[in-house]
Amino acid sequence: PPGPGPPLPAAAAATPAPPMEGDDYESLPGGASLGTHMLAGAVAGIMEHTVMYPVDSVKTRMQSLQPDPKAQYRSVYEALKKIVLTEGFWRPLRGINVTVLGAGPAHALYFACYERMKKSLSETIQHGGNSHLANGIAGSVATLLHDAVMNPAEAVVKQRMQMFNSPYKSVLSCVRTVHRTEGFGAFYRSYTTQLTMNVPFQAIHFITYEFMQEQLNPRRQYNPRSHIVSGAVAGAVAAAATTPLDVCKTLLNTQENRALSSVNISGHLSGMVNAFRTVYQLGGVRGYFRGVQARVIYQMPSTAIAWSVYEFFKYFLTKHKLEKR
């Protein structure tokens, strides 16, 4: 190895080198705290849902099995254009407030739980190495907490507000009407269904993200480009694989009247098995992939935003705490 270089001037020796883009936040002393994971996760969740909300509105409508003739769309761009021109500029953002309220705490719990479980399980399974099994299990458990908070806000209220000709004038009106006519249980009617979709989605999502990080960023440094690309690929793969489950979940959440009455179903449709059967009756095998384009287009930037914002705040907050010490 080369010998030591000339001594540094006093001023240079006292001034720490500026952090490079590749500084490794995982190797910082003490690692990121629980509070850092929660704060970074909350910001990431709010950013993700806010930026991508109009596309999410389109996805919900494109998954409609018996859409109104005025709400039939061939592409995400055409749908957004048509909604804005016929229903008003702010229509694609309808219901965003309840989503933002739920996204902060839901993603705080989600990322904090994932980080803690991933670390503990990886140490057990692979002695501190990166275990894909640990990533999948940690992502699945984190989903239980995330969906417990998000299910009433996102799956019930938001999707009903997004539908064409939604009868609800506001989020509060929707909450009151659903509670009065369907009872409190309606807010969690699709919780187990949501988990049936989200557990495999998040398992695939986290395994793919960590696999991509192994390929693009093996030293696990703070590298924005690798976080964006890994997040986008993970979102696209998980979204495409779980679209049939999402179509069934949307039908259970919206209780789409036109679709249910066309197959002589009265009352409320419940259960994933019944939803799968109904989707097949209404659209055959193709029915399970309604809105797949919108779902992938939504999830790719959505997960890219979530991971890049999360990794940035995790890196920034940990670095800031260390500098204060």
Coordinates of N, CA, C and O in Angstrom, one line a residue, residues 109-265:
L109 N -45.7 4.1 9.6 CA -45.7 2.7 10.2 C -45.1 1.7 9.3 O -44.4 0.8 9.7
Y110 N -45.5 1.8 8.0 CA -45.1 0.9 7.0 C -43.5 0.8 6.8 O -43.0 -0.3 6.9
F111 N -42.9 2.0 6.6 CA -41.4 2.0 6.4 C -40.7 1.6 7.7 O -39.7 0.9 7.7
A112 N -41.2 2.1 8.9 CA -40.5 1.8 10.1 C -40.6 0.3 10.4 O -39.6 -0.3 10.8
C113 N -41.7 -0.3 10.2 CA -41.9 -1.7 10.5 C -41.0 -2.5 9.5 O -40.3 -3.5 9.9
Y114 N -41.0 -2.1 8.2 CA -40.2 -2.8 7.2 C -38.7 -2.8 7.6 O -38.1 -3.9 7.6
E115 N -38.2 -1.6 7.9 CA -36.8 -1.5 8.2 C -36.4 -2.4 9.4 O -35.4 -3.0 9.4
R116 N -37.2 -2.3 10.5 CA -36.9 -3.0 11.7 C -36.9 -4.6 11.5 O -36.1 -5.3 11.9
M117 N -38.0 -5.0 10.8 CA -38.2 -6.4 10.6 C -37.1 -7.0 9.6 O -36.6 -8.1 9.8
K118 N -36.9 -6.2 8.6 CA -35.9 -6.6 7.6 C -34.5 -6.8 8.3 O -33.8 -7.9 8.0
K119 N -34.1 -5.9 9.1 CA -32.8 -6.0 9.8 C -32.8 -7.2 10.7 O -31.9 -8.0 10.7
S120 N -33.9 -7.4 11.6 CA -33.9 -8.5 12.5 C -33.9 -9.9 11.8 O -33.1 -10.8 12.2
L121 N -34.7 -10.0 10.8 CA -34.8 -11.3 10.1 C -33.6 -11.6 9.2 O -33.2 -12.7 9.2
S122 N -33.0 -10.5 8.6 CA -31.8 -10.7 7.9 C -30.6 -11.3 8.7 O -29.9 -12.1 8.3
E123 N -30.6 -10.7 10.0 CA -29.5 -11.2 10.9 C -29.8 -12.6 11.3 O -28.8 -13.4 11.5
T124 N -31.0 -13.0 11.4 CA -31.3 -14.4 11.8 C -31.1 -15.4 10.6 O -30.5 -16.4 10.8
I125 N -31.7 -15.0 9.4 CA -31.7 -15.9 8.3 C -30.3 -15.9 7.6 O -29.8 -17.0 7.2
Q126 N -29.7 -14.7 7.4 CA -28.4 -14.7 6.6 C -27.3 -13.9 7.4 O -26.5 -13.3 6.7
H127 N -27.4 -13.9 8.7 CA -26.3 -13.3 9.5 C -26.0 -11.8 9.0 O -24.8 -11.5 8.8
G128 N -27.0 -11.0 8.9 CA -26.8 -9.6 8.5 C -26.7 -9.3 7.1 O -26.7 -8.2 6.6
G129 N -26.7 -10.4 6.2 CA -26.7 -10.2 4.8 C -28.1 -9.8 4.3 O -29.0 -9.7 5.0
N130 N -28.2 -9.6 2.9 CA -29.5 -9.3 2.4 C -30.2 -10.5 2.0 O -29.9 -11.3 1.1
S131 N -31.3 -10.8 2.8 CA -32.1 -12.0 2.5 C -33.4 -11.6 1.9 O -34.2 -10.9 2.4
H132 N -33.6 -12.2 0.7 CA -34.9 -11.9 -0.1 C -36.1 -12.4 0.7 O -37.2 -11.8 0.7
L133 N -35.9 -13.5 1.4 CA -37.0 -14.1 2.2 C -37.4 -13.1 3.3 O -38.5 -12.8 3.6
A134 N -36.3 -12.5 4.0 CA -36.5 -11.5 5.0 C -37.2 -10.3 4.5 O -38.2 -9.7 5.1
N135 N -36.8 -9.8 3.3 CA -37.4 -8.7 2.7 C -38.9 -8.9 2.4 O -39.8 -8.0 2.6
G136 N -39.2 -10.1 1.9 CA -40.6 -10.4 1.5 C -41.5 -10.5 2.8 O -42.6 -10.0 2.8
I137 N -41.0 -11.1 3.8 CA -41.7 -11.2 5.1 C -41.9 -9.9 5.7 O -43.0 -9.5 6.2
A138 N -40.9 -9.1 5.8 CA -40.9 -7.7 6.4 C -41.9 -6.9 5.6 O -42.7 -6.1 6.3
G139 N -41.9 -6.9 4.3 CA -42.9 -6.2 3.5 C -44.3 -6.6 3.8 O -45.2 -5.7 3.8
S140 N -44.5 -7.9 3.9 CA -45.9 -8.4 4.2 C -46.4 -7.9 5.5 O -47.5 -7.5 5.6
V141 N -45.6 -8.0 6.5 CA -46.0 -7.6 7.9 C -46.2 -6.1 7.9 O -47.2 -5.6 8.5
A142 N -45.4 -5.3 7.3 CA -45.5 -3.9 7.2 C -46.9 -3.5 6.6 O -47.5 -2.5 7.0
T143 N -47.3 -4.3 5.6 CA -48.6 -4.1 4.9 C -49.8 -4.2 5.8 O -50.8 -3.5 5.7
L144 N -49.7 -5.1 6.8 CA -50.8 -5.2 7.8 C -51.1 -3.9 8.5 O -52.2 -3.5 8.7
L145 N -50.0 -3.3 9.0 CA -50.1 -2.0 9.7 C -50.6 -0.9 8.7 O -51.5 -0.1 9.0
H146 N -50.0 -0.8 7.5 CA -50.3 0.2 6.5 C -51.8 0.2 6.2 O -52.5 1.2 6.2
D147 N -52.3 -1.0 5.9 CA -53.7 -1.2 5.4 C -54.7 -0.9 6.5 O -55.8 -0.5 6.2
A148 N -54.3 -1.2 7.7 CA -55.2 -1.0 8.9 C -55.5 0.5 9.0 O -56.6 0.9 9.3
V149 N -54.6 1.4 8.6 CA -54.8 2.8 8.6 C -55.4 3.3 7.3 O -56.3 4.1 7.3
M150 N -54.9 2.8 6.2 CA -55.3 3.3 4.9 C -56.6 2.8 4.4 O -57.3 3.4 3.5
N151 N -57.0 1.6 4.8 CA -58.2 0.9 4.2 C -59.5 1.8 4.2 O -60.1 2.0 3.2
P152 N -59.9 2.4 5.4 CA -61.1 3.2 5.3 C -60.9 4.4 4.4 O -61.9 4.8 3.7
A153 N -59.8 5.1 4.5 CA -59.6 6.3 3.7 C -59.4 6.1 2.3 O -60.1 6.7 1.4
E154 N -58.5 5.2 1.9 CA -58.2 5.0 0.5 C -59.1 4.0 -0.2 O -59.6 4.3 -1.3
A155 N -59.3 2.9 0.4 CA -60.1 1.8 -0.3 C -61.6 2.1 -0.4 O -62.2 1.7 -1.3
V156 N -62.1 2.7 0.6 CA -63.6 2.9 0.7 C -64.0 4.3 0.2 O -64.6 4.5 -0.8
V157 N -63.6 5.3 1.0 CA -64.0 6.7 0.7 C -63.4 7.2 -0.6 O -64.1 7.7 -1.5
K158 N -62.1 7.1 -0.8 CA -61.4 7.6 -2.0 C -62.0 7.0 -3.3 O -62.3 7.8 -4.2
Q159 N -62.1 5.7 -3.3 CA -62.6 5.1 -4.6 C -64.0 5.4 -4.9 O -64.4 5.6 -6.1
R160 N -64.8 5.6 -3.9 CA -66.2 6.0 -4.2 C -66.3 7.4 -4.7 O -67.1 7.8 -5.5
M161 N -65.4 8.3 -4.2 CA -65.3 9.7 -4.6 C -64.8 9.8 -6.1 O -65.2 10.7 -6.8
Q162 N -64.0 8.8 -6.5 CA -63.4 8.9 -7.8 C -64.3 8.4 -8.9 O -64.1 8.7 -10.1
M163 N -65.3 7.6 -8.6 CA -66.1 7.0 -9.6 C -66.9 8.0 -10.4 O -67.3 9.1 -9.9
F164 N -67.3 7.7 -11.6 CA -68.1 8.6 -12.5 C -69.4 8.7 -11.9 O -70.1 7.8 -11.4
N165 N -70.0 10.0 -11.9 CA -71.3 10.3 -11.3 C -71.4 9.9 -9.8 O -72.4 9.5 -9.4
S166 N -70.3 10.0 -9.1 CA -70.3 9.7 -7.7 C -71.4 10.6 -7.0 O -71.4 11.8 -7.2
P167 N -72.2 10.0 -6.2 CA -73.3 10.7 -5.5 C -72.9 11.6 -4.3 O -73.7 12.3 -3.8
Y168 N -71.6 11.4 -3.9 CA -71.2 12.1 -2.7 C -70.6 13.5 -3.0 O -69.7 13.6 -3.9
K169 N -71.1 14.5 -2.3 CA -70.6 15.9 -2.5 C -69.3 16.2 -1.9 O -68.6 17.1 -2.3
S170 N -68.9 15.5 -0.8 CA -67.7 15.7 -0.1 C -67.2 14.4 0.6 O -68.0 13.5 0.7
V171 N -66.0 14.5 1.1 CA -65.5 13.3 1.8 C -66.3 13.1 3.1 O -66.7 11.9 3.4
L172 N -66.7 14.1 3.8 CA -67.5 14.0 5.0 C -68.9 13.4 4.7 O -69.4 12.5 5.4
S173 N -69.5 13.9 3.6 CA -70.8 13.4 3.1 C -70.7 11.9 2.8 O -71.5 11.1 3.2
C174 N -69.6 11.5 2.2 CA -69.4 10.0 1.8 C -69.2 9.2 3.1 O -69.8 8.1 3.2
V175 N -68.4 9.7 4.1 CA -68.2 8.9 5.3 C -69.5 8.8 6.1 O -69.9 7.7 6.5
R176 N -70.3 9.9 6.2 CA -71.6 9.8 6.9 C -72.6 8.9 6.2 O -73.2 8.1 6.9
T177 N -72.7 8.9 4.9 CA -73.6 8.1 4.1 C -73.3 6.6 4.2 O -74.1 5.8 4.5
V178 N -72.0 6.3 4.1 CA -71.6 4.9 4.2 C -71.8 4.4 5.6 O -72.3 3.3 5.7
H179 N -71.5 5.2 6.6 CA -71.7 4.8 8.0 C -73.2 4.5 8.3 O -73.6 3.6 8.9
R180 N -74.0 5.5 7.8 CA -75.5 5.4 8.0 C -76.1 4.2 7.3 O -77.0 3.5 7.9
T181 N -75.8 4.0 6.0 CA -76.5 3.0 5.2 C -75.8 1.6 5.3 O -76.5 0.6 5.1
E182 N -74.5 1.5 5.5 CA -73.8 0.2 5.5 C -73.2 -0.2 6.8 O -72.7 -1.3 6.9
G183 N -73.2 0.8 7.8 CA -72.6 0.5 9.1 C -71.1 0.7 9.1 O -70.4 0.8 8.0
F184 N -70.5 0.7 10.3 CA -69.1 0.9 10.5 C -68.2 -0.1 9.8 O -67.2 0.1 9.3
G185 N -68.8 -1.4 9.8 CA -68.1 -2.5 9.2 C -67.7 -2.3 7.7 O -66.8 -2.9 7.2
A186 N -68.5 -1.4 7.0 CA -68.2 -1.1 5.6 C -66.8 -0.6 5.3 O -66.2 -0.8 4.3
F187 N -66.3 0.2 6.3 CA -65.0 0.8 6.2 C -63.9 -0.3 6.2 O -62.8 0.0 5.7
Y188 N -64.2 -1.4 6.8 CA -63.2 -2.5 6.8 C -63.7 -3.8 6.1 O -63.1 -4.8 6.2
R189 N -64.8 -3.6 5.3 CA -65.3 -4.8 4.6 C -64.3 -5.4 3.6 O -64.2 -6.6 3.5
S190 N -63.5 -4.5 3.0 CA -62.5 -5.0 2.1 C -61.1 -5.1 2.6 O -60.1 -5.3 1.9
Y191 N -61.0 -5.0 4.0 CA -59.6 -5.1 4.6 C -58.9 -6.4 4.3 O -57.7 -6.4 3.9
T192 N -59.6 -7.5 4.5 CA -58.9 -8.8 4.3 C -58.7 -9.0 2.8 O -57.7 -9.5 2.4
T193 N -59.6 -8.4 1.9 CA -59.4 -8.5 0.5 C -58.2 -7.6 0.1 O -57.4 -8.0 -0.7
Q194 N -58.1 -6.5 0.7 CA -57.0 -5.5 0.5 C -55.7 -6.3 0.8 O -54.7 -6.2 0.1
L195 N -55.7 -7.0 1.9 CA -54.5 -7.7 2.3 C -54.2 -8.8 1.3 O -53.0 -9.1 1.0
T196 N -55.2 -9.5 0.8 CA -55.0 -10.6 -0.1 C -54.3 -10.0 -1.4 O -53.5 -10.8 -2.0
M197 N -54.5 -8.8 -1.7 CA -53.8 -8.2 -2.9 C -52.5 -7.5 -2.4 O -51.5 -7.7 -3.1
N198 N -52.5 -6.8 -1.4 CA -51.4 -6.0 -1.0 C -50.2 -6.8 -0.4 O -49.1 -6.4 -0.6
V199 N -50.5 -7.9 0.3 CA -49.4 -8.7 0.8 C -48.6 -9.3 -0.3 O -47.3 -9.1 -0.3
P200 N -49.2 -9.9 -1.4 CA -48.3 -10.4 -2.5 C -47.7 -9.2 -3.2 O -46.5 -9.3 -3.7
F201 N -48.4 -8.1 -3.4 CA -47.9 -6.9 -4.1 C -46.6 -6.4 -3.4 O -45.6 -6.2 -4.0
Q202 N -46.7 -6.2 -2.0 CA -45.6 -5.7 -1.3 C -44.5 -6.7 -1.2 O -43.3 -6.2 -1.2
A203 N -44.8 -7.9 -1.1 CA -43.7 -8.9 -1.1 C -42.9 -8.9 -2.4 O -41.7 -8.8 -2.4
I204 N -43.6 -8.9 -3.5 CA -42.9 -8.8 -4.8 C -42.2 -7.4 -4.9 O -41.1 -7.4 -5.4
H205 N -42.9 -6.4 -4.5 CA -42.3 -5.0 -4.6 C -41.0 -4.9 -3.8 O -39.9 -4.5 -4.3
F206 N -40.9 -5.3 -2.5 CA -39.7 -5.2 -1.7 C -38.6 -6.1 -2.2 O -37.5 -5.8 -2.2
I207 N -39.0 -7.4 -2.6 CA -38.0 -8.3 -3.1 C -37.3 -7.8 -4.3 O -36.1 -7.8 -4.5
T208 N -38.2 -7.2 -5.2 CA -37.7 -6.7 -6.5 C -36.8 -5.4 -6.3 O -35.7 -5.3 -6.9
Y209 N -37.2 -4.6 -5.3 CA -36.5 -3.4 -5.0 C -35.1 -3.7 -4.5 O -34.1 -3.2 -4.9
E210 N -35.1 -4.6 -3.5 CA -33.8 -5.0 -2.9 C -32.9 -5.8 -3.9 O -31.7 -5.6 -3.9
F211 N -33.5 -6.6 -4.8 CA -32.7 -7.3 -5.8 C -32.1 -6.2 -6.8 O -30.9 -6.4 -7.2
M212 N -32.9 -5.2 -7.2 CA -32.4 -4.2 -8.1 C -31.3 -3.4 -7.4 O -30.3 -3.0 -8.1
Q213 N -31.4 -3.2 -6.1 CA -30.4 -2.5 -5.4 C -29.1 -3.3 -5.4 O -28.0 -2.7 -5.5
E214 N -29.2 -4.6 -5.3 CA -28.0 -5.5 -5.3 C -27.3 -5.3 -6.7 O -26.1 -5.3 -6.7
Q215 N -28.1 -5.2 -7.8 CA -27.5 -5.1 -9.1 C -26.9 -3.7 -9.4 O -25.8 -3.5 -9.9
L216 N -27.7 -2.7 -9.0 CA -27.3 -1.3 -9.4 C -26.5 -0.6 -8.3 O -25.8 0.4 -8.6
N217 N -26.7 -1.0 -7.1 CA -26.0 -0.2 -5.9 C -25.6 -1.2 -4.9 O -26.0 -1.2 -3.7
P218 N -24.6 -2.2 -5.3 CA -24.2 -3.2 -4.3 C -23.6 -2.8 -3.0 O -23.7 -3.5 -2.0
R219 N -23.0 -1.6 -3.0 CA -22.4 -1.1 -1.8 C -23.5 -0.4 -0.9 O -23.2 0.1 0.2
R220 N -24.7 -0.3 -1.4 CA -25.8 0.3 -0.6 C -25.5 1.7 -0.2 O -25.6 2.0 1.0
Q221 N -25.1 2.5 -1.1 CA -24.8 3.9 -0.8 C -26.0 4.8 -1.2 O -27.0 4.3 -1.8
Y222 N -26.0 6.0 -0.7 CA -27.1 6.9 -1.1 C -26.9 7.3 -2.6 O -26.0 8.0 -2.9
N223 N -27.7 6.7 -3.5 CA -27.6 6.9 -4.9 C -28.9 7.2 -5.5 O -29.6 6.2 -5.8
P224 N -29.3 8.4 -5.7 CA -30.7 8.8 -6.1 C -31.1 8.0 -7.4 O -32.2 7.5 -7.5
R225 N -30.2 7.9 -8.4 CA -30.6 7.3 -9.6 C -31.0 5.8 -9.4 O -31.9 5.3 -10.0
S226 N -30.2 5.1 -8.6 CA -30.5 3.7 -8.3 C -31.8 3.5 -7.6 O -32.5 2.6 -7.8
H227 N -32.1 4.5 -6.7 CA -33.4 4.4 -5.9 C -34.6 4.6 -6.8 O -35.6 3.9 -6.7
I228 N -34.4 5.5 -7.8 CA -35.5 5.8 -8.7 C -35.8 4.6 -9.6 O -36.9 4.2 -9.8
V229 N -34.7 4.1 -10.2 CA -34.8 3.0 -11.2 C -35.3 1.8 -10.5 O -36.3 1.1 -11.0
S230 N -34.7 1.4 -9.3 CA -35.2 0.3 -8.6 C -36.6 0.4 -8.2 O -37.4 -0.6 -8.3
G231 N -37.0 1.5 -7.7 CA -38.4 1.8 -7.3 C -39.4 1.6 -8.4 O -40.4 1.0 -8.3
A232 N -39.0 2.2 -9.6 CA -39.9 2.1 -10.8 C -40.1 0.7 -11.3 O -41.2 0.2 -11.5
V233 N -39.0 -0.1 -11.3 CA -39.0 -1.5 -11.8 C -39.8 -2.3 -10.8 O -40.7 -3.1 -11.2
A234 N -39.6 -2.1 -9.5 CA -40.3 -2.9 -8.5 C -41.8 -2.6 -8.5 O -42.6 -3.5 -8.5
G235 N -42.2 -1.3 -8.7 CA -43.6 -1.0 -8.8 C -44.3 -1.6 -10.1 O -45.4 -2.1 -10.0
A236 N -43.6 -1.5 -11.2 CA -44.1 -2.1 -12.4 C -44.4 -3.6 -12.4 O -45.4 -4.1 -12.7
V237 N -43.4 -4.3 -11.9 CA -43.4 -5.8 -11.8 C -44.6 -6.2 -10.8 O -45.4 -7.0 -11.1
A238 N -44.6 -5.6 -9.6 CA -45.6 -5.9 -8.6 C -47.0 -5.5 -9.1 O -48.0 -6.3 -8.9
A239 N -47.1 -4.4 -9.8 CA -48.5 -3.9 -10.3 C -49.0 -4.9 -11.3 O -50.2 -5.2 -11.3
A240 N -48.2 -5.2 -12.3 CA -48.7 -6.1 -13.4 C -49.1 -7.5 -12.8 O -50.1 -8.0 -13.2
A241 N -48.3 -8.0 -11.9 CA -48.5 -9.3 -11.4 C -49.8 -9.4 -10.5 O -50.5 -10.5 -10.5
T242 N -50.2 -8.3 -9.9 CA -51.3 -8.3 -9.0 C -52.6 -7.6 -9.5 O -53.5 -7.3 -8.8
T243 N -52.6 -7.2 -10.8 CA -53.8 -6.5 -11.4 C -55.1 -7.3 -11.2 O -56.1 -6.7 -10.8
P244 N -55.1 -8.6 -11.4 CA -56.4 -9.3 -11.2 C -57.0 -9.1 -9.8 O -58.2 -8.9 -9.6
L245 N -56.1 -9.1 -8.8 CA -56.5 -8.9 -7.4 C -57.0 -7.5 -7.2 O -58.0 -7.3 -6.5
D246 N -56.4 -6.6 -7.9 CA -56.8 -5.1 -7.7 C -58.2 -4.9 -8.4 O -59.0 -4.1 -7.9
V247 N -58.4 -5.6 -9.5 CA -59.8 -5.4 -10.1 C -60.9 -5.9 -9.2 O -61.9 -5.3 -9.0
C248 N -60.6 -7.1 -8.6 CA -61.6 -7.6 -7.6 C -61.8 -6.7 -6.4 O -62.9 -6.5 -6.0
K249 N -60.7 -6.2 -5.9 CA -60.7 -5.3 -4.8 C -61.5 -4.0 -5.1 O -62.3 -3.6 -4.3
T250 N -61.3 -3.5 -6.3 CA -62.0 -2.2 -6.7 C -63.5 -2.5 -6.8 O -64.4 -1.7 -6.4
L251 N -63.9 -3.7 -7.3 CA -65.3 -4.1 -7.4 C -65.9 -4.2 -6.0 O -67.0 -3.7 -5.7
L252 N -65.2 -4.8 -5.0 CA -65.7 -4.9 -3.7 C -65.8 -3.5 -3.0 O -66.7 -3.3 -2.2
N253 N -64.9 -2.6 -3.3 CA -64.8 -1.3 -2.6 C -66.0 -0.4 -3.1 O -66.6 0.3 -2.4
T254 N -66.2 -0.5 -4.5 CA -67.1 0.5 -5.1 C -68.5 -0.1 -5.1 O -69.5 0.7 -5.2
Q255 N -68.7 -1.4 -5.0 CA -70.0 -2.1 -5.1 C -70.7 -1.5 -6.3 O -71.9 -1.1 -6.2
E256 N -70.1 -1.6 -7.4 CA -70.6 -1.0 -8.7 C -72.0 -1.5 -9.1 O -72.1 -2.7 -9.5
N257 N -73.0 -0.6 -9.0 CA -74.4 -1.0 -9.1 C -74.7 -1.6 -10.5 O -75.3 -2.6 -10.6
R258 N -74.2 -0.9 -11.6 CA -74.5 -1.4 -12.9 C -74.0 -2.8 -13.1 O -74.6 -3.7 -13.7
A259 N -72.8 -3.1 -12.7 CA -72.1 -4.4 -12.9 C -72.9 -5.4 -12.1 O -73.2 -6.5 -12.6
L260 N -73.2 -5.1 -10.8 CA -73.8 -6.2 -10.0 C -75.2 -6.5 -10.4 O -75.6 -7.7 -10.4
S261 N -76.0 -5.5 -10.8 CA -77.4 -5.7 -11.2 C -77.4 -6.5 -12.6 O -78.3 -7.3 -12.8
S262 N -76.4 -6.3 -13.4 CA -76.3 -7.1 -14.7 C -76.2 -8.6 -14.5 O -76.4 -9.3 -15.4
V263 N -75.6 -9.0 -13.4 CA -75.5 -10.4 -13.1 C -76.4 -10.8 -11.9 O -76.2 -11.8 -11.2
N264 N -77.5 -10.0 -11.8 CA -78.6 -10.3 -10.8 C -78.1 -10.5 -9.4 O -78.5 -11.3 -8.6
I265 N -77.1 -9.6 -9.0 CA -76.7 -9.6 -7.6 C -77.3 -8.4 -6.9 O -77.2 -7.3 -7.3

